[in-house]
Short mmCIF file of C-alpha atoms (C1' of nucleotides) in Angstrom, two decimals:
data_model
loop_
_atom_site.label_atom_id
_atom_site.label_comp_id
_atom_site.label_asym_id
_atom_site.label_seq_id
_atom_site.Cartn_x
_atom_site.Cartn_y
_atom_site.Cartn_z
CA UNK C 4 0.00 0.00 0.00
CA UNK C 5 2.03 2.86 -1.23
CA UNK C 6 0.54 6.15 -2.25
CA UNK C 7 1.51 8.77 -4.75
CA UNK C 8 2.19 11.41 -2.13
CA UNK C 9 4.45 8.99 -0.24
CA UNK C 10 6.43 8.23 -3.37
CA UNK C 11 6.81 11.93 -4.10
CA UNK C 12 7.85 12.64 -0.53
CA UNK C 13 10.40 9.83 -0.71
CA UNK C 14 11.80 11.22 -3.96
CA UNK C 15 12.15 14.67 -2.49
CA UNK C 16 13.71 13.28 0.69
CA UNK C 17 16.31 11.45 -1.36
CA UNK C 18 17.14 14.55 -3.35
CA UNK C 19 17.55 16.53 -0.15
CA UNK C 20 19.75 13.89 1.44
CA UNK C 21 21.98 13.41 -1.59
CA UNK C 22 22.41 17.14 -2.05
CA UNK C 23 20.37 17.67 -5.22
CA UNK C 24 18.42 20.24 -3.24
CA UNK C 25 20.84 22.11 -0.99
CA UNK C 26 20.09 23.60 2.43
CA UNK C 27 18.91 27.17 2.09
CA UNK C 28 17.79 26.76 -1.51
CA UNK C 29 14.31 25.99 -2.76
CA UNK C 30 12.89 22.74 -4.00
CA UNK C 31 10.89 23.01 -7.25
CA UNK C 32 7.59 24.81 -6.97
CA UNK C 33 4.33 22.99 -6.40
CA UNK C 34 3.29 23.62 -10.00
CA UNK C 35 6.57 22.25 -11.33
CA UNK C 36 6.26 19.14 -9.16
CA UNK C 37 2.69 18.68 -10.40
CA UNK C 38 4.04 18.55 -13.94
CA UNK C 39 7.02 16.35 -13.07
CA UNK C 40 5.00 13.71 -11.24
CA UNK C 41 1.78 14.16 -13.16
CA UNK C 42 -0.46 14.62 -10.14
CA UNK C 43 -2.88 17.19 -8.81
CA UNK C 44 -1.88 20.09 -6.68
CA UNK C 45 -3.09 18.76 -3.34
CA UNK C 46 -1.13 15.56 -3.82
CA UNK C 47 2.08 17.53 -4.13
CA UNK C 48 1.13 19.73 -1.22
CA UNK C 49 0.48 16.63 0.87
CA UNK C 50 3.94 15.30 0.09
CA UNK C 51 5.59 18.62 0.83
CA UNK C 52 3.69 19.08 4.07
CA UNK C 53 4.96 15.71 5.29
CA UNK C 54 8.50 16.87 4.71
CA UNK C 55 7.67 20.06 6.58
CA UNK C 56 6.35 18.00 9.50
CA UNK C 57 9.61 16.09 9.59
CA UNK C 58 11.47 19.36 9.76
CA UNK C 59 13.24 18.87 6.43
CA UNK C 60 11.78 21.88 4.61
CA UNK C 61 9.96 25.09 5.42
CA UNK C 62 7.42 26.43 2.92
CA UNK C 63 7.65 30.21 2.58
CA UNK C 64 4.76 32.16 1.16
CA UNK C 65 5.64 34.00 -2.00
CA UNK C 66 9.17 32.60 -2.02
CA UNK C 67 9.13 28.85 -2.34
CA UNK C 68 9.82 25.82 -0.20
CA UNK C 69 13.29 26.09 1.29
CA UNK C 70 15.39 23.19 2.49
CA UNK C 71 16.07 23.50 6.18
CA UNK C 72 19.61 23.43 7.49
CA UNK C 73 19.43 20.55 9.91
CA UNK C 74 23.11 20.85 10.54
CA UNK C 75 24.84 19.45 13.47
CA UNK C 76 22.92 19.90 16.61
CA UNK C 77 25.40 20.82 19.31
CA UNK C 78 27.78 17.96 20.27
CA UNK C 79 29.64 20.35 22.53
CA UNK C 80 29.90 18.17 25.59
CA UNK C 81 30.84 20.60 28.30
CA UNK C 82 32.29 20.05 31.72
CA UNK C 83 29.86 22.51 33.30
CA UNK C 84 27.67 20.98 35.89
CA UNK C 85 24.57 22.80 34.83
CA UNK C 86 24.89 24.24 31.38
CA UNK C 87 22.65 24.97 28.49
CA UNK C 88 24.27 25.34 25.16
CA UNK C 89 22.79 26.74 21.99
CA UNK C 90 23.02 24.74 18.88
CA UNK C 91 24.57 26.58 16.01
CA UNK C 92 21.85 26.40 13.40
CA UNK C 93 23.71 28.07 10.61
CA UNK C 94 26.44 30.65 10.51
CA UNK C 95 28.65 31.46 13.45
CA UNK C 96 28.26 32.26 17.09
CA UNK C 97 25.91 35.14 17.67
CA UNK C 98 25.35 37.32 20.65
CA UNK C 99 23.25 35.67 23.34
CA UNK C 100 20.94 38.12 25.03
CA UNK C 101 18.78 38.01 28.13
CA UNK C 102 15.74 40.17 28.70
CA UNK C 103 13.47 40.17 31.70
CA UNK C 104 10.06 40.70 30.15
CA UNK C 105 8.01 40.37 33.29
CA UNK C 106 8.56 40.39 37.04
CA UNK C 107 6.30 40.91 40.01
CA UNK C 108 4.41 39.45 42.92
CA UNK C 109 1.90 36.78 42.12
CA UNK C 110 -0.26 34.17 43.74
CA UNK C 111 1.05 31.03 42.13
CA UNK C 112 -0.86 28.08 40.74
CA UNK C 113 -1.51 25.22 43.15
CA UNK C 114 0.74 23.29 40.82
CA UNK C 115 3.67 25.62 41.43
CA UNK C 116 2.99 25.87 45.16
CA UNK C 117 3.15 22.12 45.39
CA UNK C 118 6.53 22.10 43.71
CA UNK C 119 7.75 24.76 46.13
CA UNK C 120 6.16 23.13 49.15
CA UNK C 121 4.19 26.29 49.95
CA UNK C 122 0.83 26.71 51.73
CA UNK C 123 -2.22 27.75 49.65
CA UNK C 124 -2.11 31.48 50.40
CA UNK C 125 1.61 31.99 49.88
CA UNK C 126 2.98 34.69 47.63
CA UNK C 127 5.77 34.26 45.13
CA UNK C 128 7.70 36.41 42.71
CA UNK C 129 7.04 35.42 39.12
CA UNK C 130 9.68 36.31 36.56
CA UNK C 131 9.77 35.69 32.82
CA UNK C 132 13.00 35.92 30.93
CA UNK C 133 13.52 35.73 27.18
CA UNK C 134 16.79 34.35 25.99
CA UNK C 135 17.82 35.35 22.50
CA UNK C 136 20.45 34.19 20.11
CA UNK C 137 21.01 36.94 17.60
CA UNK C 138 17.59 38.18 16.59
CA UNK C 139 15.72 35.00 17.42
CA UNK C 140 14.02 34.06 20.63
CA UNK C 141 15.43 30.70 21.69
CA UNK C 142 14.08 30.02 25.12
CA UNK C 143 11.49 31.31 27.55
CA UNK C 144 12.39 31.03 31.21
CA UNK C 145 9.58 31.25 33.72
CA UNK C 146 10.61 31.33 37.34
CA UNK C 147 8.81 31.28 40.65
CA UNK C 148 10.60 32.29 43.88
CA UNK C 149 9.03 31.98 47.36
CA UNK C 150 8.40 35.19 49.32
CA UNK C 151 10.79 34.14 52.05
CA UNK C 152 13.68 33.85 49.64
CA UNK C 153 12.85 37.11 47.88
CA UNK C 154 12.73 39.03 51.18
CA UNK C 155 15.97 37.50 52.43
CA UNK C 156 17.71 38.56 49.23
CA UNK C 157 16.28 42.07 49.46
CA UNK C 158 17.38 42.46 53.06
CA UNK C 159 20.85 41.08 52.53
CA UNK C 160 21.74 42.55 49.15
CA UNK C 161 19.21 45.29 48.42
CA UNK C 162 18.16 43.59 45.18
CA UNK C 163 14.41 43.56 44.64
CA UNK C 164 13.57 40.59 42.43
CA UNK C 165 9.99 41.75 42.04
CA UNK C 166 11.16 44.85 40.18
CA UNK C 167 11.37 44.21 36.47
CA UNK C 168 13.61 47.21 35.83
CA UNK C 169 16.31 46.05 38.22
CA UNK C 170 19.13 44.18 36.59
CA UNK C 171 20.66 41.95 39.25
CA UNK C 172 24.41 42.44 39.63
CA UNK C 173 24.99 38.70 39.74
CA UNK C 174 23.03 35.57 39.11
CA UNK C 175 20.27 34.36 41.36
CA UNK C 176 22.22 31.53 42.94
CA UNK C 177 24.92 33.92 44.09
CA UNK C 178 22.28 36.24 45.52
CA UNK C 179 20.84 33.31 47.41
CA UNK C 180 24.19 32.46 48.93
CA UNK C 181 24.74 36.06 49.94
CA UNK C 182 21.42 36.02 51.74
CA UNK C 183 21.91 32.90 53.77
CA UNK C 184 20.38 30.16 51.64
CA UNK C 185 22.70 27.79 49.89
CA UNK C 186 21.35 26.18 46.75
CA UNK C 187 22.70 22.65 46.91
CA UNK C 188 20.99 20.72 44.15
CA UNK C 189 18.83 21.16 41.12
CA UNK C 190 16.34 18.57 39.91
CA UNK C 191 15.33 18.85 36.31
CA UNK C 192 12.77 16.94 34.28
CA UNK C 193 12.75 17.18 30.51
CA UNK C 194 9.95 16.55 28.10
CA UNK C 195 9.36 17.25 24.42
CA UNK C 196 6.10 17.98 22.69
CA UNK C 197 4.73 19.92 19.77
CA UNK C 198 4.10 23.60 20.48
CA UNK C 199 0.64 25.06 20.85
CA UNK C 200 -0.32 27.81 18.46
CA UNK C 201 0.71 30.74 20.64
CA UNK C 202 3.92 29.05 21.71
CA UNK C 203 4.82 28.48 18.10
CA UNK C 204 4.17 32.13 17.32
CA UNK C 205 6.09 33.67 20.20
CA UNK C 206 9.06 31.42 19.61
CA UNK C 207 8.77 31.94 15.86
CA UNK C 208 8.89 28.23 15.20
CA UNK C 209 8.58 26.88 11.67
CA UNK C 210 6.26 23.89 11.29
CA UNK C 211 7.75 20.60 12.36
CA UNK C 212 9.79 21.91 15.26
CA UNK C 213 8.99 20.64 18.75
CA UNK C 214 9.59 22.45 22.02
CA UNK C 215 11.86 21.19 24.77
CA UNK C 216 10.41 21.72 28.22
CA UNK C 217 12.56 21.63 31.33
CA UNK C 218 11.06 21.83 34.78
CA UNK C 219 13.53 22.65 37.51
CA UNK C 220 13.46 22.72 41.27
CA UNK C 221 16.40 24.14 43.17
CA UNK C 222 16.77 23.01 46.78
CA UNK C 223 19.16 23.77 49.62
CA UNK C 224 21.02 21.21 51.68
CA UNK C 225 17.93 20.63 53.84
CA UNK C 226 15.92 19.87 50.69
CA UNK C 227 13.94 23.09 51.04
CA UNK C 228 12.87 24.43 47.63
CA UNK C 229 14.45 27.78 46.83
CA UNK C 230 13.12 28.28 43.34
CA UNK C 231 11.31 26.52 40.54
CA UNK C 232 11.49 27.18 36.81
CA UNK C 233 10.03 26.12 33.51
CA UNK C 234 12.23 26.51 30.46
CA UNK C 235 10.50 26.36 27.07
CA UNK C 236 12.99 26.13 24.24
CA UNK C 237 12.83 25.86 20.50
CA UNK C 238 13.71 22.25 19.81
CA UNK C 239 15.86 23.02 16.78
CA UNK C 240 17.93 25.64 18.55
CA UNK C 241 18.16 24.25 22.05
CA UNK C 242 20.35 21.48 23.32
CA UNK C 243 20.54 20.60 26.97
CA UNK C 244 23.68 19.10 28.36
CA UNK C 245 24.41 17.55 31.69
CA UNK C 246 27.46 16.22 33.39
CA UNK C 247 26.59 13.94 36.22
CA UNK C 248 29.03 12.24 38.60
CA UNK C 249 28.22 8.58 39.08
CA UNK C 250 27.37 7.12 42.46
CA UNK C 251 28.99 4.00 43.85
CA UNK C 252 26.66 1.73 41.93
CA UNK C 253 24.76 2.73 38.84
CA UNK C 254 22.62 1.52 35.99
CA UNK C 255 23.61 1.08 32.38
CA UNK W 15 -6.54 37.09 8.27
CA UNK W 16 -8.39 34.22 9.78
CA UNK W 17 -9.34 31.15 7.84
CA UNK W 18 -12.17 28.70 8.12
CA UNK W 19 -9.91 25.81 9.02
CA UNK W 20 -8.29 27.87 11.77
CA UNK W 21 -11.68 28.76 13.22
CA UNK W 22 -12.74 25.14 13.14
CA UNK W 23 -9.48 24.04 14.73
CA UNK W 24 -9.92 26.67 17.45
CA UNK W 25 -13.47 25.47 18.11
CA UNK W 26 -12.35 21.88 18.42
CA UNK W 27 -9.40 22.86 20.64
CA UNK W 28 -11.77 24.67 22.98
CA UNK W 29 -14.10 21.72 23.18
CA UNK W 30 -11.19 19.44 23.98
CA UNK W 31 -9.84 21.77 26.62
CA UNK W 32 -13.18 22.34 28.34
CA UNK W 33 -13.98 18.65 28.33
CA UNK W 34 -16.76 18.55 25.74
CA UNK W 35 -14.65 15.95 23.96
CA UNK W 36 -13.02 13.72 26.55
CA UNK W 37 -9.63 12.00 26.31
CA UNK W 38 -10.01 8.56 24.79
CA UNK W 39 -13.29 9.37 23.09
CA UNK W 40 -13.83 10.48 19.51
CA UNK W 41 -14.55 13.93 18.18
CA UNK W 42 -17.40 14.09 15.63
CA UNK W 43 -16.63 12.50 12.29
CA UNK W 44 -15.35 14.49 9.35
CA UNK W 45 -18.73 14.26 7.64
CA UNK W 46 -20.53 15.51 10.74
CA UNK W 47 -18.14 18.43 11.08
CA UNK W 48 -18.66 19.24 7.40
CA UNK W 49 -22.36 19.60 8.11
CA UNK W 50 -21.89 21.49 11.36
CA UNK W 51 -19.53 24.10 9.94
CA UNK W 52 -20.85 24.05 6.41
CA UNK W 53 -17.51 23.48 4.72
CA UNK W 54 -15.94 21.00 2.35
CA UNK W 55 -14.26 17.85 3.46
CA UNK W 56 -10.66 18.97 2.99
CA UNK W 57 -11.27 22.06 5.10
CA UNK W 58 -12.31 19.91 8.02
CA UNK W 59 -9.43 17.55 7.42
CA UNK W 60 -7.04 20.48 7.42
CA UNK W 61 -8.34 21.62 10.78
CA UNK W 62 -8.17 18.13 12.24
CA UNK W 63 -4.67 17.52 10.92
CA UNK W 64 -3.45 20.67 12.66
CA UNK W 65 -4.77 19.32 15.95
CA UNK W 66 -3.02 16.04 15.18
CA UNK W 67 0.23 17.91 14.58
CA UNK W 68 -0.14 19.58 17.96
CA UNK W 69 -0.56 16.19 19.53
CA UNK W 70 -4.11 16.84 20.71
CA UNK W 71 -5.84 14.12 18.69
CA UNK W 72 -4.94 10.99 16.79
CA UNK W 73 -7.03 10.06 13.74
CA UNK W 74 -7.66 6.32 13.56
CA UNK W 75 -8.66 4.75 10.32
CA UNK W 76 -12.05 3.10 10.45
CA UNK W 77 -12.60 4.24 14.03
CA UNK W 78 -12.66 7.99 14.27
CA UNK W 79 -10.47 10.76 15.59
CA UNK W 80 -9.68 10.12 19.23
CA UNK W 81 -8.69 12.74 21.75
CA UNK W 82 -5.23 12.07 23.05
CA UNK W 83 -4.60 11.77 26.74
CA UNK W 84 -2.01 14.45 27.25
CA UNK W 85 -2.07 13.81 30.93
CA UNK W 86 0.54 15.13 33.15
CA UNK W 87 3.90 14.14 31.98
CA UNK W 88 5.84 12.73 34.88
CA UNK W 89 6.66 15.35 37.55
CA UNK W 90 8.18 12.61 39.66
CA UNK W 91 11.35 14.36 40.66
CA UNK W 92 13.58 11.58 41.82
CA UNK W 93 16.69 11.60 43.92
CA UNK W 94 18.49 9.22 41.59
CA UNK W 95 21.58 10.63 40.10
CA UNK W 96 21.01 9.18 36.66
CA UNK W 97 17.46 8.12 36.15
CA UNK W 98 15.05 7.84 33.33
CA UNK W 99 11.43 7.67 34.22
CA UNK W 100 8.54 6.72 32.03
CA UNK W 101 5.60 9.00 31.88
CA UNK W 102 2.35 7.28 32.68
CA UNK W 103 0.35 7.93 29.55
CA UNK W 104 -2.86 6.38 30.67
CA UNK W 105 -3.69 3.56 33.00
CA UNK W 106 -1.31 2.21 35.56
CA UNK W 107 2.29 1.11 35.77
CA UNK W 108 3.10 -1.59 33.28
CA UNK W 109 5.95 -3.99 33.04
CA UNK W 110 9.12 -2.45 31.68
CA UNK W 111 11.07 -4.83 29.49
CA UNK W 112 14.53 -4.81 27.96
CA UNK W 113 15.53 -6.70 24.84
CA UNK W 114 18.93 -6.76 23.19
CA UNK W 115 18.02 -6.81 19.51
CA UNK W 116 21.52 -6.55 18.13
CA UNK W 117 25.09 -6.98 19.36
CA UNK W 118 28.40 -7.52 17.66
CA UNK W 119 31.74 -6.17 16.52
CA UNK W 120 31.65 -3.20 14.23
CA UNK W 121 33.85 -0.55 12.75
CA UNK W 122 32.24 2.56 14.07
CA UNK W 123 31.47 5.82 12.27
CA UNK W 124 34.14 8.49 12.45
CA UNK W 125 31.55 10.39 14.42
CA UNK W 126 31.40 7.74 17.11
CA UNK W 127 35.15 7.22 17.14
CA UNK W 128 35.62 10.89 17.77
CA UNK W 129 33.30 10.72 20.74
CA UNK W 130 35.24 7.76 22.10
CA UNK W 131 38.65 9.24 21.30
CA UNK W 132 39.59 6.24 19.16
CA UNK W 133 41.97 6.01 16.18
CA UNK W 134 40.45 5.46 12.70
CA UNK W 135 40.92 1.70 12.52
CA UNK W 136 39.63 0.86 15.99
CA UNK W 137 36.95 -1.74 16.58
CA UNK W 138 34.00 -1.37 18.88
CA UNK W 139 31.10 -3.46 20.04
CA UNK W 140 27.78 -2.08 18.84
CA UNK W 141 24.71 -3.00 20.83
CA UNK W 142 21.06 -2.08 20.30
CA UNK W 143 18.56 -2.44 23.08
CA UNK W 144 14.81 -1.96 22.91
CA UNK W 145 13.09 -0.81 26.06
CA UNK W 146 9.41 -1.52 26.30
CA UNK W 147 6.62 -0.39 28.54
CA UNK W 148 3.87 -2.95 28.33
CA UNK W 149 3.43 -3.74 24.66
CA UNK W 150 4.86 -0.49 23.35
CA UNK W 151 8.41 0.28 22.40
CA UNK W 152 9.41 3.38 24.34
CA UNK W 153 13.09 3.85 23.75
CA UNK W 154 15.87 2.59 21.52
CA UNK W 155 19.29 2.44 23.11
CA UNK W 156 22.29 2.28 20.79
CA UNK W 157 25.62 1.76 22.48
CA UNK W 158 29.23 1.69 21.34
CA UNK W 159 31.95 0.21 23.57
CA UNK W 160 35.70 0.36 22.74
CA UNK W 161 37.49 -2.93 22.13
CA UNK W 162 39.79 -2.38 25.09
CA UNK W 163 36.87 -2.15 27.48
CA UNK W 164 35.10 -5.15 25.97
CA UNK W 165 38.20 -7.34 26.25
CA UNK W 166 38.89 -6.26 29.82
CA UNK W 167 35.35 -7.19 30.80
CA UNK W 168 35.61 -10.54 29.03
CA UNK W 169 38.89 -11.37 30.74
CA UNK W 170 37.77 -10.31 34.19
CA UNK W 171 34.19 -11.55 34.24
CA UNK W 172 33.78 -13.92 31.31
CA UNK W 173 30.95 -11.85 29.88
CA UNK W 174 31.16 -11.39 26.12
CA UNK W 175 29.36 -8.17 25.22
CA UNK W 176 29.61 -8.93 21.52
CA UNK W 177 27.35 -11.94 21.97
CA UNK W 178 23.73 -11.00 21.53
CA UNK W 179 22.46 -14.11 23.24
CA UNK W 180 24.34 -13.47 26.47
CA UNK W 181 22.30 -11.73 29.11
CA UNK W 182 24.77 -9.92 31.37
CA UNK W 183 24.33 -10.81 35.04
CA UNK W 184 24.58 -7.17 36.06
CA UNK W 185 24.58 -3.80 34.39
CA UNK W 186 27.42 -2.55 32.28
CA UNK W 187 28.77 -0.08 34.80
CA UNK W 188 29.19 -2.83 37.37
CA UNK W 189 30.95 -5.01 34.81
CA UNK W 190 33.30 -2.12 34.10
CA UNK W 191 34.15 -1.75 37.76
CA UNK W 192 34.80 -5.47 38.06
CA UNK W 193 37.21 -5.26 35.17
CA UNK W 194 39.32 -2.40 36.41
CA UNK W 195 37.74 0.65 34.83
CA UNK W 196 35.73 2.94 37.03
CA UNK W 197 33.05 4.96 35.32
CA UNK W 198 33.19 8.31 37.06
CA UNK W 199 31.00 10.64 35.09
CA UNK W 200 28.42 10.71 32.35
CA UNK W 201 27.93 13.62 29.97
CA UNK W 202 24.59 13.78 28.28
CA UNK W 203 23.27 16.09 25.60
CA UNK W 204 19.57 16.21 24.84
CA UNK W 205 17.82 17.31 21.70
CA UNK W 206 14.28 17.02 20.35
CA UNK W 207 13.15 16.72 16.76
CA UNK W 208 10.41 15.19 14.69
CA UNK W 209 10.95 11.54 13.84
CA UNK W 210 11.90 10.34 10.38
CA UNK W 211 9.52 7.91 8.71
CA UNK W 212 11.23 4.73 9.83
CA UNK W 213 11.78 6.03 13.34
CA UNK W 214 8.12 6.86 13.60
CA UNK W 215 7.20 3.38 12.44
CA UNK W 216 9.54 1.41 14.69
CA UNK W 217 8.54 3.45 17.71
CA UNK W 218 4.88 3.31 16.68
CA UNK W 219 4.51 7.05 17.06
CA UNK W 220 1.24 8.75 16.25
CA UNK W 221 1.55 11.96 14.22
CA UNK W 222 2.54 15.00 16.21
CA UNK W 223 4.87 13.23 18.61
CA UNK W 224 8.56 14.23 18.60
CA UNK W 225 11.50 12.09 19.61
CA UNK W 226 13.83 12.87 22.48
CA UNK W 227 17.44 12.13 21.65
CA UNK W 228 20.05 11.74 24.34
CA UNK W 229 23.72 11.36 23.50
CA UNK W 230 25.84 10.06 26.34
CA UNK W 231 29.52 9.65 26.97
CA UNK W 232 30.70 7.78 30.04
CA UNK W 233 34.23 8.52 31.21
CA UNK W 234 36.47 7.27 33.98
CA UNK W 235 38.31 9.44 36.49
CA UNK W 236 41.07 10.11 33.97
CA UNK W 237 38.46 11.38 31.49
CA UNK W 238 38.95 8.34 29.26
CA UNK W 239 35.74 7.44 27.41
CA UNK W 240 34.39 4.03 28.42
CA UNK W 241 31.22 3.98 26.39
CA UNK W 242 28.95 6.17 24.30
CA UNK W 243 25.24 5.83 23.70
CA UNK W 244 22.37 7.33 21.78
CA UNK W 245 18.92 7.02 23.31
CA UNK W 246 15.96 7.64 21.02
CA UNK W 247 12.73 7.89 22.95
CA UNK W 248 9.11 8.55 22.12
CA UNK W 249 8.53 12.13 23.24
CA UNK W 250 5.12 11.47 24.69
CA UNK W 251 6.23 8.52 26.78
CA UNK W 252 9.70 9.55 27.80
CA UNK W 253 10.70 12.02 30.44
CA UNK W 254 14.30 12.51 31.42
CA UNK W 255 15.13 13.63 34.90
CA UNK W 256 18.39 14.75 36.40
CA UNK W 257 19.53 15.65 39.84
CA UNK W 258 22.69 17.67 39.77
CA UNK W 259 24.68 18.89 42.77
CA UNK W 260 25.64 22.53 42.43
CA UNK W 261 29.27 23.63 42.38
CA UNK W 262 30.61 26.45 44.57
CA UNK W 263 29.46 29.09 42.13
CA UNK W 264 26.75 28.55 39.54
CA UNK W 265 24.55 30.23 36.99
CA UNK W 266 20.86 30.93 37.27
"C1'" DG F 20 -23.16 -3.00 5.26
"C1'" DA F 21 -22.63 1.30 7.21
"C1'" DG F 22 -19.46 4.42 8.90
"C1'" DT F 23 -14.81 5.97 9.41
"C1'" DG F 24 -10.52 8.34 7.93
"C1'" DG F 25 -7.04 8.35 3.72
"C1'" DT F 26 -6.12 9.56 -0.86
"C1'" DC F 27 -6.82 12.15 -5.12
"C1'" DT F 28 -8.66 15.23 -8.75
"C1'" DA F 29 -9.32 19.64 -11.37
"C1'" DG F 30 -10.62 23.39 -10.97
"C1'" DA F 31 -10.78 28.36 -8.25
"C1'" DC F 32 -9.41 32.66 -5.71
"C1'" DC F 33 -6.31 34.75 -2.38
"C1'" DA F 34 -2.06 37.05 -0.11
"C1'" DC F 35 2.58 37.43 -0.42
"C1'" DC F 36 7.03 38.50 -2.66
"C1'" DA F 37 10.49 39.76 -6.12
"C1'" DA F 38 11.78 41.97 -10.16
"C1'" DT Q 15 3.29 41.54 -13.15
"C1'" DG Q 16 4.16 36.82 -12.74
"C1'" DG Q 17 5.30 33.21 -9.72
"C1'" DT Q 18 4.86 31.35 -5.10
"C1'" DG Q 19 2.49 28.91 -1.41
"C1'" DG Q 20 -2.29 28.98 1.28
"C1'" DT Q 21 -7.02 28.11 1.26
"C1'" DC Q 22 -11.25 25.97 -0.40
"C1'" DT Q 23 -14.71 23.34 -3.11
"C1'" DA Q 24 -17.47 19.25 -4.61
"C1'" DG Q 25 -17.10 15.59 -6.14
"C1'" DA Q 26 -14.77 10.42 -6.23
"C1'" DC Q 27 -12.84 5.85 -4.80
"C1'" DC Q 28 -10.27 3.25 -1.38
"C1'" DA Q 29 -9.09 0.44 2.96
"C1'" DC Q 30 -10.16 -0.17 7.36
"C1'" DT Q 31 -13.25 -1.41 11.52
"C1'" DC Q 32 -17.22 -2.58 13.92
"C1'" DT Q 33 -21.65 -4.88 14.22
#
DNA sequence: GAGTGGTCTAGACCACCAA
DNA sequence: TGGTGGTCTAGACCACTCT
C-alpha cells in the first residue's frame, strides 16, 4: 500500500539527502512538481507538508519551499555541571541576550505551590526571561521564587527581584548564597512535545519543530525548595547538556 | 486574516480543553463536522490535521479521531543521580522490558570514534537495546563500547558483550568496575526533533509526537571514554530527569 | 453493510514577494 | 506583473473497523 504522495515525498527526501536540493535553496515549486509527477496540486502539497512536519523543509509564502539546514545539533559536551548550550543552526556564534520581560508578585498556581512546598495562600515572585540568540528568541524562562527567599535577598543585598527594571548584579544563585540560603541541588525533568499555536508564534517556530520543556526545582542542603522554573525552548535551537558524577553503583 | 480551518481548529481545541470531547473518546466524524460548519471535506481535514500535529488528537482509520490523553507528563522528581522515568500515559504502571536486539563487533562511524577518542581503525562493540513499557516500544538504546573495554570485561568476568544471546548478570557499569575501569561521570546532551519515517514506524509514534534524543559519553576518572550511547525515545512517553549537585558558584 | 478516515482530482481565488 | 504557497470546493474511490 504505497501512495503517490508517499512516493513523491520519498523522492524529495532522497534529493535533499543526496544534495540535489541544498540547504537554504528551494525545492521546485508545487506547480513544477505537479508537472514532473503528473499529479494534482493537493497531492504535491500533501507530500511537501509531510516533509515540513519532519522538519526537512519550510514552505515560505511568496518565495518557495526552502530546504532546512538541519546541521549538526550541538555535540559540545561541556564540563559545566549545569549548562545549556545553543546549537549553532547556521552561521557562526551570535550574541546571546537576556531580557526580563516580566517580574512581580503573584499568587502562584496550586501546581507551582506544590513544587515549592508552599501553603495555599503563599505569595511568590514570578519572573519571565527571554533568551535570544542573535535576533531570534530561543528560550522562555519562567521562574517562581518563594516570598521568604525574595525578602531575604532584598534584606541582605538590596536587590528587589519583584522589580522588572532592576538588573541583578549577579546571578540568582549567588544572591541566594549572599542572603543565607545555599542552593545545593537542582532537579530537572525534561519533556518534548509539539508547540501550541501561541507558543509556536512567540518562539517563531517553523512547522515541524517541537519544544523542549525543562522543569527545575532548586533546593538547599535541607531539601527546602528555593526556586522553581520552567524553560521552554525551540527544539531546533536548544540542546541541553548535563554532566553527572556517578554514584557507587549505577545503571547502564 | 483568519481562515475557516483555523476557526474550526480553534473550536475543536476549545471543546477538547473544556472537556466537551473527553480523552479517549472520539470527536465528531469528518462528515458531521462538514455539516456542522458548512464546509468542504478537505477544510475539516485540514483543521483536524493541525490538531493532530499539535498532539491533541490521533485520527484512527475506520474508528474515528480520538482525543489524546495528554495527561501530566511525569513530575516525579527523583533523587536518583542518573534516572530515566517513564511518563504514565494512561492507565497504571506496566511492566518495563529490555531486549537486546543486536550486538556484535563493528567498525564505528568516524563520528562515534571521535566521541570515544579512538583512532580510525579501531573496533567497537555495537549493541542495540529496545526498552518496552507494556506492549509499546518506548526507547531505543544504541551503544558503542571500545574494544579495550570489551576485552577487559571478558577477561575479568567472562561476559562477552559482543554476543547477543548473552544476558549480562549485572549492568554494564558494574561489569566495568569489576574489570578495572571505574566509570566516574556521564555527559549527556539532549535534543528534540520530529521523527523520520522509519523512526516513527519502529517506535509506533502517532503523528505529532517528537522524539527525544540523548547522546551520552561515560568517562572514567582520567576522562577516558568508556562507552557512548544514543537514546531515542518517544517524546510522549519519555521524560528525562536529572539531579545535579551545584558547584561552589553557579549560573541561574 | 454502514461508517470511518485516507487519498486524489481539477478546478478556483487569495495574499505574499520579487523583479 | 508573474510566480509562489495557502485556502477551499465538490465531487470520487479506497481500505479499514465494527456490528
